[in-house]
CSV table of C-alpha atoms in Angstrom, one decimal:
chain,number,residue,atom,x,y,z
I,1,MET,CA,46.4,3.2,14.1
I,2,ALA,CA,45.0,6.4,15.4
I,3,LYS,CA,46.0,8.2,12.2
I,4,GLU,CA,44.4,5.5,9.9
I,5,GLU,CA,40.9,6.0,11.5
I,6,PRO,CA,40.6,9.8,10.7
I,7,ARG,CA,41.7,9.0,7.1
I,8,SER,CA,39.1,6.3,6.7
I,9,ILE,CA,36.5,8.7,8.2
I,10,SER,CA,37.7,11.3,5.8
I,11,ARG,CA,37.4,8.9,2.8
I,12,ASP,CA,33.9,7.9,4.0
I,13,LEU,CA,32.8,11.5,4.3
I,14,GLN,CA,34.2,12.3,0.9
I,15,GLU,CA,32.3,9.3,-0.5
I,16,LEU,CA,29.1,10.4,1.2
I,17,GLN,CA,29.5,13.9,-0.1
I,18,ARG,CA,30.1,12.6,-3.6
I,19,LYS,CA,26.9,10.4,-3.4
I,20,LEU,CA,24.9,13.3,-2.0
I,21,THR,CA,26.1,15.6,-4.8
I,22,LEU,CA,25.1,13.0,-7.4
I,23,LEU,CA,21.6,12.7,-5.7
I,24,ILE,CA,21.2,16.4,-5.7
I,25,GLU,CA,22.2,16.6,-9.4
I,26,PHE,CA,19.8,13.9,-10.2
I,27,PHE,CA,16.9,15.7,-8.5
I,28,GLN,CA,17.9,19.1,-10.0
I,29,ASN,CA,18.0,17.6,-13.6
I,30,ASN,CA,14.6,15.9,-13.2
I,31,PRO,CA,12.1,17.5,-15.7
I,32,LYS,CA,9.3,17.6,-13.1
I,33,VAL,CA,11.6,19.4,-10.6
I,34,ILE,CA,12.6,21.9,-13.3
I,35,ALA,CA,9.0,22.5,-14.1
I,36,PHE,CA,8.1,23.0,-10.4
I,37,THR,CA,11.0,25.4,-9.8
I,38,LYS,CA,9.9,27.5,-12.8
I,39,SER,CA,6.4,27.7,-11.5
I,40,PRO,CA,5.3,30.7,-9.3
I,41,VAL,CA,5.0,28.5,-6.2
I,42,GLY,CA,8.5,27.1,-6.7
I,43,GLN,CA,10.0,30.5,-7.2
I,44,TYR,CA,8.3,31.7,-4.0
I,45,LEU,CA,9.6,28.7,-2.0
I,46,ASP,CA,13.1,29.3,-3.5
I,47,ARG,CA,13.0,32.9,-2.2
I,48,HIS,CA,11.7,31.8,1.2
I,49,PRO,CA,13.7,28.7,2.3
I,50,PHE,CA,12.5,28.7,5.9
I,51,LEU,CA,8.9,28.4,4.6
I,52,ALA,CA,10.0,25.6,2.2
I,53,LEU,CA,11.6,23.7,5.0
I,54,ALA,CA,8.5,24.2,7.3
I,55,LEU,CA,6.3,23.0,4.4
I,56,LEU,CA,8.5,19.9,3.8
I,57,VAL,CA,8.5,19.1,7.5
I,58,PHE,CA,4.8,19.5,7.7
I,59,ILE,CA,4.2,17.2,4.7
I,60,VAL,CA,6.6,14.6,6.0
I,61,THR,CA,5.1,14.6,9.5
I,62,SER,CA,1.5,14.6,8.3
I,63,ALA,CA,2.0,11.6,6.0
I,64,VAL,CA,1.6,9.1,8.9
I,65,PRO,CA,-1.7,10.5,10.3
I,66,VAL,CA,-3.1,10.9,6.9
I,67,GLY,CA,-2.2,7.3,6.0
I,68,PHE,CA,-3.8,6.1,9.3
I,69,PHE,CA,-6.9,8.1,8.5
I,70,LEU,CA,-7.2,6.7,5.0
I,71,LEU,CA,-6.6,3.1,6.4
I,72,LEU,CA,-9.4,3.8,8.9
I,73,VAL,CA,-11.7,5.0,6.1
I,74,ILE,CA,-11.0,2.0,4.0
I,75,LEU,CA,-11.5,-0.5,6.9
I,76,THR,CA,-14.7,1.3,8.0
I,77,THR,CA,-16.0,1.1,4.4
I,78,LEU,CA,-15.3,-2.6,4.2
I,79,VAL,CA,-16.9,-3.2,7.6
I,80,ALA,CA,-19.9,-1.2,6.6
I,81,LEU,CA,-20.2,-3.1,3.3
I,82,VAL,CA,-20.0,-6.4,5.1
I,83,GLY,CA,-22.4,-5.2,7.8
I,84,VAL,CA,-24.9,-3.9,5.1
I,85,ILE,CA,-24.7,-7.3,3.4
I,86,ILE,CA,-25.3,-9.1,6.7
I,87,LEU,CA,-28.1,-6.7,7.6
I,88,GLU,CA,-29.6,-7.1,4.2
I,89,GLY,CA,-29.5,-10.9,4.6
I,90,LEU,CA,-31.1,-10.6,8.0
I,91,VAL,CA,-33.9,-8.3,6.7
I,92,ILE,CA,-34.5,-10.6,3.7
I,93,SER,CA,-34.6,-13.7,6.1
I,94,VAL,CA,-37.0,-12.0,8.5
I,95,GLY,CA,-39.1,-10.8,5.6
I,96,GLY,CA,-39.2,-14.2,4.0
I,97,LEU,CA,-40.2,-15.9,7.3
I,98,SER,CA,-42.9,-13.2,7.8
I,99,LEU,CA,-44.1,-13.8,4.3
I,100,LEU,CA,-44.2,-17.6,4.9
I,101,CYS,CA,-46.2,-17.1,8.1
I,102,ILE,CA,-48.6,-14.8,6.5
I,103,LEU,CA,-49.2,-17.1,3.5
I,104,CYS,CA,-49.6,-20.1,5.8
I,105,GLY,CA,-52.2,-18.1,7.8
I,106,LEU,CA,-54.0,-17.0,4.7
I,107,GLY,CA,-54.0,-20.5,3.5
I,108,PHE,CA,-55.6,-21.7,6.7
I,109,VAL,CA,-58.1,-18.9,6.7
I,110,SER,CA,-59.0,-19.6,3.0
I,111,LEU,CA,-59.5,-23.3,3.8
I,112,ALA,CA,-61.7,-22.4,6.8
I,113,MET,CA,-63.7,-19.9,4.8
I,114,SER,CA,-64.0,-22.4,2.0
I,115,GLY,CA,-65.2,-25.0,4.5
I,116,MET,CA,-67.7,-22.6,6.0
I,117,MET,CA,-69.0,-21.6,2.6
I,118,MET,CA,-69.3,-25.2,1.4
I,119,ALA,CA,-71.2,-26.1,4.7
I,120,SER,CA,-73.4,-22.9,4.3
I,121,TYR,CA,-74.1,-23.9,0.6
I,122,ILE,CA,-74.9,-27.5,1.6
I,123,ILE,CA,-77.2,-26.4,4.5
I,124,ALA,CA,-78.8,-23.7,2.4
I,125,SER,CA,-79.5,-25.9,-0.5
I,126,SER,CA,-80.8,-28.6,1.8
I,127,LEU,CA,-83.2,-26.1,3.4
I,128,ILE,CA,-84.3,-24.8,0.1
I,129,ASN,CA,-84.8,-28.3,-1.2
I,130,CYS,CA,-86.8,-29.2,1.8
I,131,ARG,CA,-89.0,-26.1,1.6
I,132,PHE,CA,-89.6,-25.9,-2.0
I,133,THR,CA,-89.8,-29.4,-3.3
I,134,PRO,CA,-93.3,-30.7,-4.0
I,135,ARG,CA,-94.2,-33.5,-1.7
I,136,VAL,CA,-96.6,-35.7,-3.5
I,137,GLY,CA,-98.9,-37.7,-1.2
I,138,TRP,CA,-97.8,-36.4,2.1
I,139,ARG,CA,-100.9,-34.2,2.7
I,140,GLY,CA,-103.1,-36.5,0.8
I,141,THR,CA,-102.2,-39.6,2.6
I,142,GLY,CA,-102.9,-38.1,5.9
I,143,THR,CA,-106.3,-36.9,5.1
I,144,GLU,CA,-107.4,-40.1,3.2
I,145,GLU,CA,-106.9,-42.4,6.0
I,146,LYS,CA,-109.1,-40.5,8.4
């Protein structure tokens, strides 16, 4: 049984090597990869494998923080939009209530001013009528009786 285990491990390793070879061939035959390897950047990285590995490790390790940052930006934007909508609603509500109070106050002031103007008109017209209306017989009646 001890001899069967190394043979199965050997077969598994050969199968894994075959799959990795197929995967590498798939990537090498990809037109986008071929275009990148012919570019100046691809040729430079091909000549400097340590730099290519460092760049690959940096890209892979920076994916998670960049993803969290983008998630934070999206969530902050959504919260800001909701907050602006709520704030806008609050401002419109306060403005509407203020406008209602001002209009009610102006209505009361206009009613009071109209009432005072009507009272002033009635009083002024009564005084003018009393002063300038001819009174027939009032003076004459008083002098004739004496």
